[in-house]
Coordinates of C-alpha atoms in Angstrom, one line a residue:
X1 CA 92.4 19.6 -99.7
X2 CA 95.9 20.9 -99.7
X3 CA 97.8 18.9 -97.1
X4 CA 100.9 20.5 -95.5
X5 CA 103.5 17.9 -94.4
X6 CA 104.5 19.7 -91.3
X7 CA 104.8 17.1 -88.5
X8 CA 105.9 17.6 -84.9
X9 CA 105.5 15.8 -81.6
X10 CA 103.9 17.3 -78.6
X11 CA 105.8 17.7 -75.3
X12 CA 103.1 16.4 -73.0
X13 CA 100.7 14.8 -75.4
X14 CA 102.3 11.9 -77.2
X15 CA 101.1 12.4 -80.7
X16 CA 102.0 13.9 -84.1
X17 CA 100.0 16.6 -85.7
X18 CA 99.6 17.9 -89.2
X19 CA 97.7 20.9 -90.4
X20 CA 96.0 20.7 -93.8
X21 CA 94.6 23.9 -95.3
X22 CA 91.3 24.2 -97.1
X23 CA 92.1 25.4 -100.7
X24 CA 90.9 29.0 -100.4
X25 CA 92.4 30.4 -103.6
X26 CA 93.8 33.9 -103.0
X27 CA 96.3 36.0 -104.9
X28 CA 100.0 35.6 -104.6
X29 CA 101.5 38.4 -102.6
X30 CA 103.6 41.1 -104.2
X31 CA 107.2 39.9 -104.6
X32 CA 108.6 43.4 -104.3
X33 CA 112.0 43.2 -102.6
X34 CA 113.6 46.5 -103.6
X35 CA 112.9 49.7 -101.8
X36 CA 110.3 52.1 -103.3
X37 CA 112.3 54.3 -105.6
X38 CA 110.1 57.4 -106.0
X39 CA 108.3 60.0 -104.0
X40 CA 104.6 60.7 -104.5
X41 CA 104.1 64.4 -105.4
X42 CA 101.1 66.7 -106.0
X43 CA 100.2 68.5 -109.2
X44 CA 97.0 70.6 -108.8
X45 CA 94.3 68.4 -107.4
X46 CA 96.0 65.0 -108.2
X47 CA 98.9 63.0 -106.9
X48 CA 101.4 61.4 -109.2
X49 CA 104.5 59.2 -109.0
X50 CA 107.6 61.4 -109.5
X51 CA 109.6 59.1 -111.7
X52 CA 112.3 61.5 -112.7
X53 CA 112.5 63.2 -109.3
X54 CA 112.2 66.8 -110.6
X55 CA 108.9 67.6 -108.7
X56 CA 107.1 68.4 -111.9
X57 CA 104.5 66.1 -113.5
X58 CA 105.6 64.8 -116.8
X59 CA 103.5 63.0 -119.4
X60 CA 105.0 59.7 -118.5
X61 CA 104.4 60.0 -114.8
X62 CA 101.2 58.2 -113.8
X63 CA 98.5 59.6 -111.5
X64 CA 98.5 57.9 -108.1
X65 CA 95.1 56.7 -106.8
X66 CA 94.2 54.0 -104.3
X67 CA 91.5 52.0 -102.5
X68 CA 92.8 50.4 -99.3
X69 CA 92.6 50.0 -95.5
X70 CA 93.5 51.6 -92.3
X71 CA 95.6 49.4 -90.0
X72 CA 95.9 50.8 -86.4
X73 CA 97.6 47.7 -85.1
X74 CA 100.6 48.2 -87.4
X75 CA 102.4 50.3 -84.8
X76 CA 100.6 49.4 -81.6
X77 CA 98.3 46.4 -81.0
X78 CA 95.3 47.4 -78.8
X79 CA 93.6 44.0 -78.9
X80 CA 96.8 42.3 -77.8
X81 CA 97.0 44.3 -74.6
X82 CA 98.5 47.5 -76.1
X83 CA 101.8 45.8 -77.0
X84 CA 104.1 46.5 -79.9
X85 CA 103.3 44.3 -82.8
X86 CA 105.6 41.4 -83.6
X87 CA 107.6 41.9 -86.8
X88 CA 106.0 38.7 -88.2
X89 CA 102.6 40.2 -87.5
X90 CA 103.5 43.4 -89.3
X91 CA 104.8 41.5 -92.3
X92 CA 101.7 39.4 -92.6
X93 CA 99.6 42.6 -92.5
X94 CA 101.6 44.0 -95.4
X95 CA 101.1 40.8 -97.3
X96 CA 97.4 41.1 -96.8
X97 CA 97.3 44.7 -98.0
X98 CA 99.3 43.7 -101.0
X99 CA 96.9 40.9 -101.9
X100 CA 94.0 43.2 -101.5
X101 CA 95.5 45.5 -104.1
X102 CA 96.3 48.3 -101.6
X103 CA 99.0 50.8 -102.5
X104 CA 98.6 52.7 -99.2
X105 CA 98.0 52.0 -95.6
X106 CA 97.1 54.6 -93.0
X107 CA 98.6 53.9 -89.5
X108 CA 97.1 55.3 -86.4
X109 CA 98.7 58.2 -84.5
X110 CA 102.0 58.6 -82.7
X111 CA 100.8 57.7 -79.1
X112 CA 101.3 59.9 -76.1
X113 CA 101.5 58.9 -72.4
X114 CA 98.4 59.1 -70.4
X115 CA 96.6 57.6 -67.4
X116 CA 93.9 55.9 -69.4
X117 CA 95.8 53.0 -70.9
X118 CA 99.1 51.2 -70.1
X119 CA 101.3 50.5 -73.0
X120 CA 104.6 51.7 -74.5
X121 CA 103.8 55.2 -75.6
X122 CA 105.9 56.8 -78.3
X123 CA 106.0 60.1 -76.4
X124 CA 106.4 59.7 -72.6
X125 CA 107.2 63.4 -71.7
X126 CA 108.2 66.5 -73.5
X127 CA 111.1 65.6 -75.8
X128 CA 111.2 62.1 -74.4
X129 CA 110.5 59.1 -76.7
X130 CA 110.1 55.4 -76.2
X131 CA 112.5 53.3 -78.3
X132 CA 110.3 50.2 -78.3
X133 CA 107.4 52.1 -79.9
X134 CA 109.6 53.8 -82.5
X135 CA 111.3 50.5 -83.3
X136 CA 107.9 49.2 -84.3
X137 CA 107.5 52.2 -86.6
X138 CA 111.0 51.5 -88.0
X139 CA 110.0 48.0 -88.9
X140 CA 106.7 49.1 -90.5
X141 CA 108.6 51.5 -92.8
X142 CA 111.1 48.9 -93.7
X143 CA 108.3 46.4 -94.6
X144 CA 106.4 49.2 -96.5
X145 CA 109.5 49.5 -98.7
X146 CA 109.8 45.8 -99.2
X147 CA 106.2 45.3 -100.2
X148 CA 105.8 48.5 -102.2
X149 CA 103.1 50.0 -100.0
X150 CA 103.2 53.6 -98.9
X151 CA 102.3 54.9 -95.4
X152 CA 100.1 57.8 -94.2
X153 CA 101.1 58.6 -90.6
X154 CA 98.9 60.9 -88.4
X155 CA 101.0 62.8 -85.9
X156 CA 98.6 63.4 -83.0
X157 CA 95.1 62.3 -81.8
X158 CA 92.1 64.3 -80.9
X159 CA 91.2 61.6 -78.4
X160 CA 92.7 60.2 -75.2
X161 CA 92.3 56.7 -76.8
X162 CA 96.0 56.5 -77.6
X163 CA 96.9 59.8 -76.0
X164 CA 97.0 63.1 -77.9
X165 CA 96.3 66.7 -77.5
X166 CA 95.0 66.4 -73.9
X167 CA 98.2 64.6 -72.9
X168 CA 100.5 67.2 -74.4
X169 CA 98.6 69.9 -72.5
X170 CA 98.7 67.9 -69.3
X171 CA 102.5 67.7 -69.5
X172 CA 102.4 71.5 -68.8
X173 CA 99.5 71.3 -66.4
X174 CA 97.2 73.0 -68.9
X175 CA 93.7 72.2 -70.3
X176 CA 93.0 70.5 -73.6
X177 CA 92.1 73.6 -75.5
X178 CA 95.4 75.2 -74.6
X179 CA 97.0 72.8 -77.0
X180 CA 96.1 75.0 -79.9
X181 CA 97.4 78.3 -78.5
X182 CA 100.0 77.8 -75.8
X183 CA 103.5 78.4 -77.1
X184 CA 105.2 76.0 -74.8
X185 CA 102.8 73.1 -75.7
X186 CA 103.1 73.8 -79.4
X187 CA 106.9 73.7 -79.1
X188 CA 106.7 70.4 -77.3
X189 CA 104.7 69.0 -80.2
X190 CA 107.1 70.5 -82.7
X191 CA 110.0 68.8 -80.8
X192 CA 108.1 65.5 -81.4
X193 CA 107.8 66.3 -85.1
X194 CA 111.4 67.2 -85.3
X195 CA 112.4 63.9 -83.7
X196 CA 110.2 61.9 -86.0
X197 CA 111.3 63.5 -89.3
X198 CA 115.0 63.4 -88.4
X199 CA 114.9 59.9 -86.9
X200 CA 117.2 57.3 -88.5
X201 CA 115.4 54.0 -89.1
X202 CA 117.1 51.2 -87.1
X203 CA 116.5 48.7 -89.9
X204 CA 117.3 50.7 -93.0
X205 CA 119.6 53.5 -91.9
X206 CA 117.4 56.1 -93.7
X207 CA 116.0 59.1 -92.0
X208 CA 112.2 59.2 -92.0
X209 CA 112.2 62.5 -93.9
X210 CA 114.1 60.8 -96.8
X211 CA 112.2 57.6 -96.9
X212 CA 110.2 57.2 -100.1
X213 CA 107.8 54.6 -98.5
X214 CA 106.1 57.4 -96.5
X215 CA 103.4 59.0 -98.7
X216 CA 102.4 61.8 -96.3
X217 CA 102.4 63.1 -92.7
X218 CA 98.9 63.9 -91.4
X219 CA 98.8 66.8 -88.9
X220 CA 96.5 64.7 -86.7
X221 CA 93.4 62.5 -86.5
X222 CA 89.9 64.0 -86.6
X223 CA 91.1 67.2 -85.1
X224 CA 88.5 69.7 -83.9
X225 CA 88.7 72.7 -81.6
X226 CA 86.3 75.0 -79.8
X227 CA 86.7 77.7 -82.5
X228 CA 88.0 78.0 -86.0
X229 CA 90.4 80.7 -84.8
X230 CA 92.1 78.1 -82.7
X231 CA 92.4 75.2 -85.1
X232 CA 93.3 76.6 -88.5
X233 CA 96.2 78.8 -87.4
X234 CA 97.6 75.8 -85.6
X235 CA 97.2 73.6 -88.7
X236 CA 98.9 76.2 -90.9
X237 CA 101.8 76.6 -88.5
X238 CA 102.3 72.9 -88.1
X239 CA 102.1 72.2 -91.8
X240 CA 104.7 74.9 -92.4
X241 CA 107.0 73.5 -89.7
X242 CA 106.8 70.0 -91.3
X243 CA 107.8 71.4 -94.7
X244 CA 110.7 73.4 -93.2
X245 CA 112.3 70.1 -92.2
X246 CA 110.9 67.7 -94.8
X247 CA 110.5 68.9 -98.3
X248 CA 110.1 65.4 -99.7
X249 CA 106.8 64.4 -98.3
X250 CA 103.2 65.5 -98.6
X251 CA 101.2 67.0 -95.7
X252 CA 97.5 65.9 -95.1
X253 CA 95.3 68.3 -93.2
X254 CA 94.1 66.3 -90.2
X255 CA 91.1 68.4 -89.4
X256 CA 87.8 66.6 -89.3
X257 CA 86.4 67.6 -92.6
X258 CA 87.6 70.1 -95.3
X259 CA 88.5 73.5 -94.1
X260 CA 88.2 76.0 -96.9
X261 CA 91.4 77.8 -95.8
X262 CA 93.4 74.6 -96.2
X263 CA 92.4 74.5 -99.9
X264 CA 94.6 77.6 -100.5
X265 CA 97.4 76.9 -97.9
X266 CA 100.7 76.3 -99.8
X267 CA 102.0 73.9 -97.1
X268 CA 98.9 71.6 -97.1
X269 CA 98.9 69.2 -100.0
X270 CA 95.9 66.9 -99.3
X271 CA 92.5 67.5 -97.7
X272 CA 90.5 64.6 -96.2
X273 CA 87.3 63.6 -94.4
X274 CA 86.0 60.6 -92.5
X275 CA 82.6 59.1 -93.1
X276 CA 80.7 57.5 -90.3
X277 CA 76.9 57.5 -89.7
X278 CA 77.0 59.8 -86.8
X279 CA 77.8 62.6 -89.2
X280 CA 75.5 61.6 -92.0
X281 CA 74.6 58.3 -93.6
X282 CA 74.6 59.5 -97.2
X283 CA 78.2 58.7 -97.9
X284 CA 77.8 59.2 -101.6
X285 CA 76.5 62.8 -101.3
X286 CA 79.1 63.7 -98.8
X287 CA 81.9 62.3 -101.0
X288 CA 80.5 64.2 -104.0
X289 CA 80.3 67.5 -102.1
X290 CA 83.9 67.1 -100.7
X291 CA 85.3 66.3 -104.1
X292 CA 83.5 69.3 -105.6
X293 CA 85.1 71.6 -103.0
X294 CA 88.5 70.2 -103.8
X295 CA 88.4 70.1 -107.6
X296 CA 91.1 72.2 -109.2
X297 CA 92.6 73.0 -105.8
X298 CA 93.8 70.0 -103.7
X299 CA 93.7 66.2 -103.9
X300 CA 91.0 64.8 -101.7
X301 CA 91.0 61.4 -99.8
X302 CA 88.5 59.6 -97.7
X303 CA 90.8 58.9 -94.8
X304 CA 88.4 56.6 -93.0
X305 CA 84.9 55.3 -93.5
X306 CA 82.9 52.6 -91.7
X307 CA 80.0 52.0 -89.5
X308 CA 79.1 52.6 -85.8
X309 CA 76.1 50.2 -86.2
X310 CA 76.8 46.7 -84.9
X311 CA 73.1 45.6 -85.2
X312 CA 73.9 43.1 -87.9
X313 CA 72.9 45.1 -90.9
X314 CA 75.1 44.7 -94.0
X315 CA 76.7 47.9 -95.2
X316 CA 78.3 46.4 -98.3
X317 CA 75.9 48.3 -100.6
X318 CA 76.6 51.6 -98.8
X319 CA 80.4 51.1 -99.1
X320 CA 80.2 50.0 -102.7
X321 CA 78.2 53.1 -103.7
X322 CA 80.8 55.2 -101.9
X323 CA 83.7 53.7 -103.7
X324 CA 82.0 53.9 -107.0
X325 CA 81.5 57.6 -106.4
X326 CA 85.2 58.0 -105.3
X327 CA 86.4 56.3 -108.5
X328 CA 84.1 58.2 -110.8
X329 CA 84.6 61.8 -109.4
X330 CA 88.4 61.7 -109.3
X331 CA 88.9 61.4 -105.6
X332 CA 92.5 60.4 -105.0
X333 CA 91.8 57.5 -102.6
X334 CA 89.7 56.0 -99.8
X335 CA 90.5 53.7 -96.9
X336 CA 88.1 51.7 -94.8
X337 CA 88.4 51.2 -91.1
X338 CA 90.2 48.7 -90.6
X339 CA 92.2 45.6 -91.5
X340 CA 93.6 43.6 -88.5
X341 CA 96.6 41.3 -88.5
X342 CA 97.5 37.7 -87.8
X343 CA 98.6 36.7 -84.3
X344 CA 102.1 35.5 -83.9
X345 CA 100.7 33.1 -81.2
X346 CA 98.1 31.7 -83.6
X347 CA 94.9 32.8 -85.3
X348 CA 94.1 36.3 -86.2
X349 CA 93.2 39.4 -84.2
X350 CA 89.8 40.9 -84.7
X351 CA 88.1 44.0 -83.2
X352 CA 84.5 44.0 -82.5
X353 CA 84.2 47.0 -80.2
X354 CA 81.3 49.2 -79.4
X355 CA 82.1 51.7 -82.1
X356 CA 84.2 50.0 -84.7
X357 CA 84.6 46.8 -86.7
X358 CA 87.6 45.2 -88.2
X359 CA 88.0 43.0 -91.3
X360 CA 90.1 40.0 -92.0
X361 CA 91.7 38.6 -95.2
X362 CA 90.5 36.1 -96.3
X363 CA 87.2 37.4 -95.1
X364 CA 85.4 35.0 -92.7
X365 CA 82.3 33.3 -94.0
X366 CA 81.4 32.8 -90.3
X367 CA 81.1 36.5 -89.7
X368 CA 77.3 36.8 -89.5
X369 CA 77.0 40.1 -87.7
X370 CA 77.9 42.0 -90.9
X371 CA 78.9 41.1 -94.5
X372 CA 82.6 40.8 -94.1
X373 CA 83.1 38.7 -97.2
X374 CA 81.1 41.0 -99.4
X375 CA 82.8 44.1 -98.2
X376 CA 86.4 42.8 -98.4
X377 CA 85.9 41.3 -101.8
X378 CA 84.4 44.5 -103.0
X379 CA 87.4 46.5 -101.6
X380 CA 89.8 44.2 -103.4
X381 CA 88.0 44.5 -106.7
X382 CA 87.8 48.3 -106.5
X383 CA 91.5 48.6 -105.5
X384 CA 92.4 47.2 -108.9
X385 CA 89.7 49.0 -110.7
X386 CA 90.9 52.5 -109.6
X387 CA 94.3 51.6 -110.9
X388 CA 92.9 50.5 -114.3
X389 CA 94.0 46.9 -113.7
X390 CA 92.2 43.6 -113.9
X391 CA 91.9 41.6 -110.7
X392 CA 94.8 39.0 -110.6
X393 CA 94.2 35.3 -110.8
X394 CA 93.8 33.3 -107.6
X395 CA 96.3 30.8 -106.3
X396 CA 96.7 28.4 -103.4
X397 CA 97.5 29.4 -99.8
X398 CA 101.0 29.5 -98.3
X399 CA 102.0 26.9 -95.7
X400 CA 100.9 27.5 -92.0
X401 CA 103.4 26.9 -89.2
X402 CA 102.3 24.6 -86.3
X403 CA 103.5 26.0 -83.0
X404 CA 105.0 23.9 -80.1
X405 CA 102.3 22.1 -78.1
X406 CA 102.4 22.0 -74.3
X407 CA 98.8 21.2 -73.5
X408 CA 96.0 19.6 -75.5
X409 CA 93.7 22.6 -75.0
X410 CA 96.4 25.0 -76.4
X411 CA 97.1 23.8 -79.9
X412 CA 97.8 26.7 -82.2
X413 CA 99.5 27.6 -85.5
X414 CA 100.6 30.7 -87.3
X415 CA 98.0 31.0 -90.0
X416 CA 98.5 31.2 -93.7
X417 CA 98.0 34.6 -95.3
X418 CA 95.7 33.1 -97.8
X419 CA 93.7 30.4 -96.0
X420 CA 90.4 30.8 -94.2
X421 CA 89.9 27.3 -92.7
X422 CA 92.1 24.4 -91.6
X423 CA 92.0 20.7 -90.9
X424 CA 94.0 19.3 -88.0
X425 CA 95.1 15.6 -88.0
X426 CA 96.9 13.4 -85.4
X427 CA 99.0 10.3 -85.6
X428 CA 101.3 8.3 -83.4
X429 CA 104.0 8.2 -86.0
X430 CA 104.9 10.3 -89.1
X431 CA 103.8 7.4 -91.3
X432 CA 100.2 7.4 -90.0
X433 CA 97.5 6.4 -90.0
X434 CA 96.2 10.0 -89.6
X435 CA 93.0 10.8 -87.6
X436 CA 91.2 14.1 -88.2
X437 CA 90.7 15.8 -84.8
X438 CA 89.3 19.1 -86.2
X439 CA 88.0 20.1 -89.6
X440 CA 87.1 23.4 -91.2
X441 CA 88.7 25.3 -88.3
X442 CA 88.4 29.0 -89.0
X443 CA 91.1 31.6 -88.7
X444 CA 89.4 32.7 -85.5
X445 CA 89.7 29.1 -84.1
X446 CA 88.3 29.0 -80.6
X447 CA 88.8 30.8 -77.3
X448 CA 92.1 32.7 -77.2
X449 CA 93.0 31.4 -80.7
X450 CA 93.7 27.9 -79.4
X451 CA 92.3 24.6 -80.5
X452 CA 91.3 22.0 -77.9
X453 CA 91.8 18.4 -78.8
X454 CA 89.2 16.8 -76.6
X455 CA 90.0 13.3 -78.0
X456 CA 93.6 13.2 -76.9
X457 CA 94.8 10.6 -74.3
X458 CA 97.3 12.0 -71.8

């Protein structure tokens, strides 16, 4: 047992508490402190690290491939009431990605105001932007540089979940499908793109279009339209517009699935697809077909994959077979949906919605509805395998931080990035004797991420 000598007194409960952390040996995080110094560029159907900055792949410039996670809460936290994430939460998420071997994280979309949810939207009206929302993106980009992890940022959503194409159309009193063809609506969206690419990061002083931590802009998330004649011309125009402002970064086609026209479009660098059972359960066959279509033409990534089945069936074998296919057929990368972050108020966030699952690191052995441990460990192993690296040795967790205690039923701590379970001890003085009041407390703790000391005397 690793005991952390962190002792405080409670304000209403006269006692001292100490948290001791179960020795769950996890890798040390990346110690990268300098900004990422290279852009990622495309050569044919692969990506590479442009070490000399000339935009042409040299023999010494390595191919860039990755296995990693999506992280929607990185720029807006749905499960915390749609608030902006705390910087501590964002940093803990980057530490987790780093320990899992991830070189890339895909955020969720730039949110747009709507009447469905109430939170700080990035776009509140045509050419009107919320600083709180963008300040969270600023911090994410700063931390991405610090931890050597690159970002893929989708620009608009197909769904009203975070606000997207329907909301842009509604700003002009138009219907959803008008988003693809109406000139005024398209110019509104282009104004958003212009604002994003030219924004100067509050924390770094670097414009987004010049920031090397950004791997790519994605035209949108799972975009579909009523007809091909609507969607592809829009995609081509938006990709061209992005390139006219930002020649540094790659552009991912955000259409749902590979469009053959995108494979020859000079302004589209990467094609992608998402794999969920509603579109076919044979992930391996789908990945093989998509890579076959892209070979010799464009890099291909699996932008999302996961399950809509919450029945308790383990999908670890399905995911493992998919990742093995990705690695063997030359696919550039794959990202599972999704990794959640630690809670600044204690515990960790988790998403167990009706159509999505989230994962934690360390994976919880108490998650019985699906094989979280098996899936996350597999993802970590494969993240190093695709890079031709051995999996790093395991080390002890960091120290957790006990939060101020006001009530005996609201004891909480900021969890360690590498610990799964905790012991909580109480004493009337710092010298002890110490009494265990809770052992093997999981990251998820109890209701509302608080521990209830039922043995305390008021």
